[in-house]
Short mmCIF file of C-alpha atoms (C1' of nucleotides) in Angstrom, two decimals:
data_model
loop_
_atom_site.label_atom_id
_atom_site.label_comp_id
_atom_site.label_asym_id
_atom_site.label_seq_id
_atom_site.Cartn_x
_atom_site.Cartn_y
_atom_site.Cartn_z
CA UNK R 228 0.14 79.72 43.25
CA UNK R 229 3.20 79.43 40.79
CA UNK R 230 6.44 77.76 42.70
CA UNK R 231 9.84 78.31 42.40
CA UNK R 232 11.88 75.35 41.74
CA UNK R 233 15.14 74.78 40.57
CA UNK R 234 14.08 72.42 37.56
CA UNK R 235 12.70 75.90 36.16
CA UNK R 236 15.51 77.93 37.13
CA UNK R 237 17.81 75.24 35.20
CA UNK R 238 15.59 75.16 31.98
CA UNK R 239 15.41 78.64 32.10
CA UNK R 240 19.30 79.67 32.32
CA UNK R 241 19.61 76.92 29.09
CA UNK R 242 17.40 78.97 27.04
CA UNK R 243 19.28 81.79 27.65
CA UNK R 244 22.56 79.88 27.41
CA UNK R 245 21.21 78.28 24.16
CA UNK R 246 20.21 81.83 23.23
CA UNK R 247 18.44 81.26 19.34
CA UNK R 248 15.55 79.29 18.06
CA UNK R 249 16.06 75.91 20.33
CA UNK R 250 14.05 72.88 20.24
CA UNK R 251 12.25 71.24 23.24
CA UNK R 252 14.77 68.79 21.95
CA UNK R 253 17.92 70.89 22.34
CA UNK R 254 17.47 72.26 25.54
CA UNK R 255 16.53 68.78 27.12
CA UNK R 256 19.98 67.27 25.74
CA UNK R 257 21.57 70.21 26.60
CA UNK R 258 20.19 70.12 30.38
CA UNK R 259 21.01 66.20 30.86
CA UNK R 260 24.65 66.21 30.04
CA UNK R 261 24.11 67.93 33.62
CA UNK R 262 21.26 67.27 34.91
CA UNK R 263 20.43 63.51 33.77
CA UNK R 264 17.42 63.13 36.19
CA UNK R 265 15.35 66.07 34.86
CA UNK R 266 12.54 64.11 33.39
CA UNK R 267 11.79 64.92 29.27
CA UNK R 268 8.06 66.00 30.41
CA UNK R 269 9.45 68.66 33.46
CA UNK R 270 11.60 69.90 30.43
CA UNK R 271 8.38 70.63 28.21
CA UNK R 272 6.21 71.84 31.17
CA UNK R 273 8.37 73.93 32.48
CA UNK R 274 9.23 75.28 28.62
CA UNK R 275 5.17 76.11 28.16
CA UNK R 276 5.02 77.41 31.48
CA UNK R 277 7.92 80.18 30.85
CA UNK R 278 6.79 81.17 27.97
CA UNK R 279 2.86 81.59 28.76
CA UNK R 280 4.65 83.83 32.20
CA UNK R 281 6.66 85.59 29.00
CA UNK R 282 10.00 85.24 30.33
CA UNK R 283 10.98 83.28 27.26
CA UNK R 284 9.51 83.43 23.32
CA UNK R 285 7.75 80.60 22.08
CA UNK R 286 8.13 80.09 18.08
CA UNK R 287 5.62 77.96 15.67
CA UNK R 288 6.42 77.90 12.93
CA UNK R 289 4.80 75.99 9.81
CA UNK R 290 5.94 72.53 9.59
CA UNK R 291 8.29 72.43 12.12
CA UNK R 292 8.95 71.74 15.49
CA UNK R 293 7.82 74.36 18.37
CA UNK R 294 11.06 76.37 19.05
CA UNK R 295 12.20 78.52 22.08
CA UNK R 296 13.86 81.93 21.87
CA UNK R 297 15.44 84.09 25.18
CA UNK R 298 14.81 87.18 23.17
CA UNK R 299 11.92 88.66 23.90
CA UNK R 300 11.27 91.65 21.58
CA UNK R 301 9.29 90.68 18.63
CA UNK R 302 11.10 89.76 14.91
CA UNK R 303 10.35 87.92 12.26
CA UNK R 304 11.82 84.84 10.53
CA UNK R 305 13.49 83.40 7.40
CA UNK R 306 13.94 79.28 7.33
CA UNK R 307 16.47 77.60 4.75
CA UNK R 308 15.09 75.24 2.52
CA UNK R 309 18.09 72.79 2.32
CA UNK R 310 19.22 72.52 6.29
CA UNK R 311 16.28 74.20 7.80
CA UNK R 312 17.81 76.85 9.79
CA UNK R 313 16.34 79.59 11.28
CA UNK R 314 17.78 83.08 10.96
CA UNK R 315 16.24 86.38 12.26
CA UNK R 316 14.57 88.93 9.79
CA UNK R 317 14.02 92.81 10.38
CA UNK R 318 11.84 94.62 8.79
CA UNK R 319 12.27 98.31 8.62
CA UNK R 320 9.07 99.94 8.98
CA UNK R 321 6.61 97.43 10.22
CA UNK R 322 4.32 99.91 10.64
CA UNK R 323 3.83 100.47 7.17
CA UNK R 324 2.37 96.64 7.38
CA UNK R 325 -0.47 97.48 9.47
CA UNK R 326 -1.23 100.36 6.86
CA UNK R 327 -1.54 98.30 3.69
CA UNK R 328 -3.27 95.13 4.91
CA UNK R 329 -7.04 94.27 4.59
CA UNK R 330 -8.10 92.17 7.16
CA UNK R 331 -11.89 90.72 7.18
CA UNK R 332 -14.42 92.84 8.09
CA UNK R 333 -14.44 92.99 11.82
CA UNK R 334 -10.85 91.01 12.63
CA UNK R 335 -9.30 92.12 15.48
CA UNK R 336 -5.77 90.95 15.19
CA UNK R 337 -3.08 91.05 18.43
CA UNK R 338 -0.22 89.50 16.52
CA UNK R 339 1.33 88.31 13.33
CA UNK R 340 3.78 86.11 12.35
CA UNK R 341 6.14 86.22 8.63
CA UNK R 342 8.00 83.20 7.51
CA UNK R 343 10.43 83.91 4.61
CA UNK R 344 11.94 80.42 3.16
CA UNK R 345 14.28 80.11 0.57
CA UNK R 346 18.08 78.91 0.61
CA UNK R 347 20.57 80.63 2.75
CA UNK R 348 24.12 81.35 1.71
CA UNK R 349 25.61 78.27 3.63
CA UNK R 350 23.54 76.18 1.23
CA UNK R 351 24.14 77.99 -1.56
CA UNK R 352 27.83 78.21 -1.39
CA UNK R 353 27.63 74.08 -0.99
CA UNK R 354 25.81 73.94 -4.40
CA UNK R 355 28.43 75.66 -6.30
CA UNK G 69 5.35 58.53 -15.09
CA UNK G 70 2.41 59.40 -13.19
CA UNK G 71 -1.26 57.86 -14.18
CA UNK G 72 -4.37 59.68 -14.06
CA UNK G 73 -6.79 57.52 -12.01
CA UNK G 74 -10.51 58.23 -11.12
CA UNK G 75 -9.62 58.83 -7.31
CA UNK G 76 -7.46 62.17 -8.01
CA UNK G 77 -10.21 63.25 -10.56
CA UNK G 78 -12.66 62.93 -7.23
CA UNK G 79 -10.16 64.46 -4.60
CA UNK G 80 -9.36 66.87 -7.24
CA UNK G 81 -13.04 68.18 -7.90
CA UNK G 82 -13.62 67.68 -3.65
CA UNK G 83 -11.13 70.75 -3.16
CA UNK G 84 -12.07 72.50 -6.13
CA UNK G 85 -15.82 72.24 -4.26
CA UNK G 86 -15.01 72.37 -0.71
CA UNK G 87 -13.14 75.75 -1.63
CA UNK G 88 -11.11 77.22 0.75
CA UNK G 89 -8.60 75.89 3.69
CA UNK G 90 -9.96 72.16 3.54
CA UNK G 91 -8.15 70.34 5.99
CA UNK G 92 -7.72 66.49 4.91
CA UNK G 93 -10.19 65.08 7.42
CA UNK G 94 -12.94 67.65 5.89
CA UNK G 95 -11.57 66.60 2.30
CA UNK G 96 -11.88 62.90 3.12
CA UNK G 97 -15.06 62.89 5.39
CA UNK G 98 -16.50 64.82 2.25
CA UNK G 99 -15.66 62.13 -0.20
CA UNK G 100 -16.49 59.45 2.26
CA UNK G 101 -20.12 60.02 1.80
CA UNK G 102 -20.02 59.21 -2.09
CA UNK G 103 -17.56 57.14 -2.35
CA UNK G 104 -17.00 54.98 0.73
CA UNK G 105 -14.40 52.69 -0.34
CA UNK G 106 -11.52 55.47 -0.75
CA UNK G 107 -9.14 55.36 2.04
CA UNK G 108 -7.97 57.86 3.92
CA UNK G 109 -3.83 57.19 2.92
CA UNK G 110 -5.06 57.72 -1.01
CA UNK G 111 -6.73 61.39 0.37
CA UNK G 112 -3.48 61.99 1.92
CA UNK G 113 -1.22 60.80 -0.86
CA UNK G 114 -3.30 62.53 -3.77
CA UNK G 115 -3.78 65.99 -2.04
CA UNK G 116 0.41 66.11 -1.66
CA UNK G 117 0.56 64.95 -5.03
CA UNK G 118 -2.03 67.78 -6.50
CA UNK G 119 0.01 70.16 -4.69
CA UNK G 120 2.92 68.99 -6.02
CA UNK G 121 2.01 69.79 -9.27
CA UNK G 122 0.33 73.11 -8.52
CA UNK G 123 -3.27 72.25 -9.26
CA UNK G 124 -3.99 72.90 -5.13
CA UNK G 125 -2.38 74.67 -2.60
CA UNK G 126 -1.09 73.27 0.37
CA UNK G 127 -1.08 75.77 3.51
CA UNK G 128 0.69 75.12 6.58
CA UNK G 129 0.13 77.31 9.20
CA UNK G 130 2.08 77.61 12.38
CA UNK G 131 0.15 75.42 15.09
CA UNK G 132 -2.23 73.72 12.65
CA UNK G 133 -2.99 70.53 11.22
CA UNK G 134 -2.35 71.29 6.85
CA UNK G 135 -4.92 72.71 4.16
CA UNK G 136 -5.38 72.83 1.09
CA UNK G 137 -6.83 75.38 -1.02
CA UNK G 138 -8.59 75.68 -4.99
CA UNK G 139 -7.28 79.41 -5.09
CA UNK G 140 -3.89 79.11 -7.02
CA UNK G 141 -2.81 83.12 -6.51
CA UNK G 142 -1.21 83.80 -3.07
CA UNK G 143 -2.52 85.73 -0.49
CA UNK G 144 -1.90 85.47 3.51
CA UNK G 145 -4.13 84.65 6.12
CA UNK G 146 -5.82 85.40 9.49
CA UNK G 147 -7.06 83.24 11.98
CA UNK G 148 -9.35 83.31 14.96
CA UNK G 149 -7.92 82.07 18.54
CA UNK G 150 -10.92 81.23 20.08
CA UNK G 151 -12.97 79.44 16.43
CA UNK G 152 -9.96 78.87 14.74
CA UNK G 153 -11.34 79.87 11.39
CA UNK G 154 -8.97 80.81 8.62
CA UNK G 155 -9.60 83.90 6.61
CA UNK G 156 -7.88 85.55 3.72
CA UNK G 157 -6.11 88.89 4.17
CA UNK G 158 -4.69 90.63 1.01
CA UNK G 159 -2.10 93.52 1.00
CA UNK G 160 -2.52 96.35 -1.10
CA UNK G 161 1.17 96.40 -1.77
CA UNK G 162 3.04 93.53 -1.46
CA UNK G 163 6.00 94.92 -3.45
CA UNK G 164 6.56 97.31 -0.47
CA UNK G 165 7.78 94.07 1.94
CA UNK G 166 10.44 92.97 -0.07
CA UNK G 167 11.71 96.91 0.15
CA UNK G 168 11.58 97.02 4.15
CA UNK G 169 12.67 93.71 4.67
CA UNK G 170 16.49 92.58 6.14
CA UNK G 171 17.15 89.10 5.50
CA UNK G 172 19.94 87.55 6.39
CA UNK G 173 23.49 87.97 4.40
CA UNK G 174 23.14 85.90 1.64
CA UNK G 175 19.96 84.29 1.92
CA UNK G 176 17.75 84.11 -1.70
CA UNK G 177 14.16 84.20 -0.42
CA UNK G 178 11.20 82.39 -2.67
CA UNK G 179 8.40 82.52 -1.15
CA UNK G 180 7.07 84.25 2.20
CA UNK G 181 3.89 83.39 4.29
CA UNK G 182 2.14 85.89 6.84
CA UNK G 183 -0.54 84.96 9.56
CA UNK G 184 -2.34 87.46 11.61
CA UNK G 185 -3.91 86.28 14.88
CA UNK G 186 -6.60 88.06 17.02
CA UNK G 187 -10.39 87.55 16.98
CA UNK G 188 -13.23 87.21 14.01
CA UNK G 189 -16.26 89.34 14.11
CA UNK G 190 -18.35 86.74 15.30
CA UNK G 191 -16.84 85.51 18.49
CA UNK G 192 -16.45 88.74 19.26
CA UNK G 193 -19.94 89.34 18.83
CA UNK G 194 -20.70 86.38 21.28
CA UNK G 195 -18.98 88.05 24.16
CA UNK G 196 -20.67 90.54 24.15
"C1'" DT C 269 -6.90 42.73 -28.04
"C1'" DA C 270 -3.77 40.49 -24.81
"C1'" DA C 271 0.37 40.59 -22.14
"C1'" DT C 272 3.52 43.33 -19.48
"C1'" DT C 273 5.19 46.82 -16.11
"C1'" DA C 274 5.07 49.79 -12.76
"C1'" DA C 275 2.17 53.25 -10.46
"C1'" DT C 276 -1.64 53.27 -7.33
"C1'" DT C 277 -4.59 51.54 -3.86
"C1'" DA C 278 -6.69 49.83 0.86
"C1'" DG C 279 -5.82 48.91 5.21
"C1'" DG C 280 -3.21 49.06 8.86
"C1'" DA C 281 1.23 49.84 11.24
"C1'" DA C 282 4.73 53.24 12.35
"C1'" DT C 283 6.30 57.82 13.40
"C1'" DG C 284 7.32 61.75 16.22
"C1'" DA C 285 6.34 65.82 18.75
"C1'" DT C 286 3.65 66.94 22.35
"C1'" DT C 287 0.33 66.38 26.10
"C1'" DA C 288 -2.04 63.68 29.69
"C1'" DC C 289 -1.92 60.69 33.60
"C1'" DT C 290 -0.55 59.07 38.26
"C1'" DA C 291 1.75 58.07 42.36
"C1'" DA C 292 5.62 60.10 44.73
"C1'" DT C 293 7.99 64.27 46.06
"C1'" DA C 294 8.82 68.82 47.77
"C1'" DA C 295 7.90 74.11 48.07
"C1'" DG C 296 6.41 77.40 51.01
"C1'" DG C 297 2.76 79.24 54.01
"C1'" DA C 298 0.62 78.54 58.72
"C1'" DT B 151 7.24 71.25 62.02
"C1'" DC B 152 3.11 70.22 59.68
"C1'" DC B 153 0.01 70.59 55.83
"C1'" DT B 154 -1.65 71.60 51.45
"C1'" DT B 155 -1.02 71.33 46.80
"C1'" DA B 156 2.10 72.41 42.89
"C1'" DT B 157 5.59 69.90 40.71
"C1'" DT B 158 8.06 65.87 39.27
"C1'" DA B 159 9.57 61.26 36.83
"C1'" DG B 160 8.21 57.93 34.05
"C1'" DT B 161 5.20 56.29 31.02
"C1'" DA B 162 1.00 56.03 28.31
"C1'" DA B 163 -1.93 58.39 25.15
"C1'" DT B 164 -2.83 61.48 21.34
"C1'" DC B 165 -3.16 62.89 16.65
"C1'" DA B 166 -1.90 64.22 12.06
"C1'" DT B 167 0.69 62.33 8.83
"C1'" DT B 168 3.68 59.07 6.51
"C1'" DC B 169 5.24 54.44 5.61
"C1'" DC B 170 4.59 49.59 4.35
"C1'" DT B 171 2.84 45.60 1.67
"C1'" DA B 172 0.20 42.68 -1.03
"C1'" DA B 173 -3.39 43.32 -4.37
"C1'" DT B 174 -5.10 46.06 -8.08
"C1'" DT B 175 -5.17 48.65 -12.23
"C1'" DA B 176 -3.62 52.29 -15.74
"C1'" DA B 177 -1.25 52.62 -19.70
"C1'" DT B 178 2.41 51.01 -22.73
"C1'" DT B 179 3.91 47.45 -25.96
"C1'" DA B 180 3.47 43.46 -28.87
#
DNA sequence: TAATTAATTAGGAATGATTACTAATAAGGA
DNA sequence: TCCTTATTAGTAATCATTCCTAATTAATTA
């Protein structure tokens, strides 16, 4: 059976301190400013572990780094080109998705992921 | 300026044969047999180079090692958890995203990639 | 055609995120 | 309190991919 430990507890409040689209990275600096003697491996564990047990999101993305999210509810995502930020994307109807796909003959699909990249305004605004 | 040599012709014309989401071990373990003496950092260079300049495609899905693909036109893609096959998925009407979609203030999107996960026909057939 | 130059190559080393391994530690039930 | 076993720290291993370097070769110029 699953334990309670603090090392969880810890990794767990800096997610949800952290709040958007962290690295493994991130939250391990983050945690040993603190907490120097929680191990890089406990940190990455412990960051599966949540998110498999759903109380944190787990983001892959294409060519890039896993990434950790405290929200929950399902969204999609747009990545900058330039500085490789990750911002959050609604889509209106995503229902209408389902509708107009054609998936191969006998797919059964649970989930799907959108990745919109371009430039974001940040970038942009540099540029001019 | 870049040279045409005999090894891009042959990892050109692999793709082009192997067809659809090659990764670069299939690519290179494919040319291996004829032609024994290319190494596997030229199969690596040339297919970035090829798609580069647009005569391949590269795909890089989330949680995947890259591909590379002979079909030019885009289209999104579906893969199996438990084979990990890669299939294509077209949408009737792609316009239709771009209409429902909130993207972050600012942000000029180019290009957008979709991936549906579930299960293929045939290892759900196996279950059974 | 021969000489020149710079891109390309083979082979192997380096990279970097992530996972695996192992002895020591500690959570939580009996 | 004792006992079982999940968890930990620290490090090694993994694996796709890129980088590095001396040797080679394509293609330009004389």
């Amino acid at each position: 059976m699953k334990r309670n430990t603090i090392h969880k507890e810890i990794i767990l409040n800096a997610v949800n301190e952290l709040a958007c689209h962290v690295t493994s990275e991130t939250v391990y600096d983050y945690i040993h400013e603190k907490y120097p003697h929680i191990s890089k491996s406990t940190v990455y564990r412990n960051l599966r572990s949540l998110a498999d047990d759903n109380l944190i999101k787990k983001i892959t993305l294409p060519g890039d780094v896993d990434r950790f999210d405290h929200i929950i509810i399902s969204h999609y995502h747009a990545r900058c080109n330039e500085c490789g930020k990750i911002f959050d994307v609604t889509i209106k109807t995503p229902d209408h998705l389902e509708d107009t796909i054609v998936l191969p003959e006998g797919f059964q699909t649970d989930n799907h992921e959108i990745l919109f990249t371009g430039i974001c305004k940040s970038c942009l605004d540099k540029k001019r």
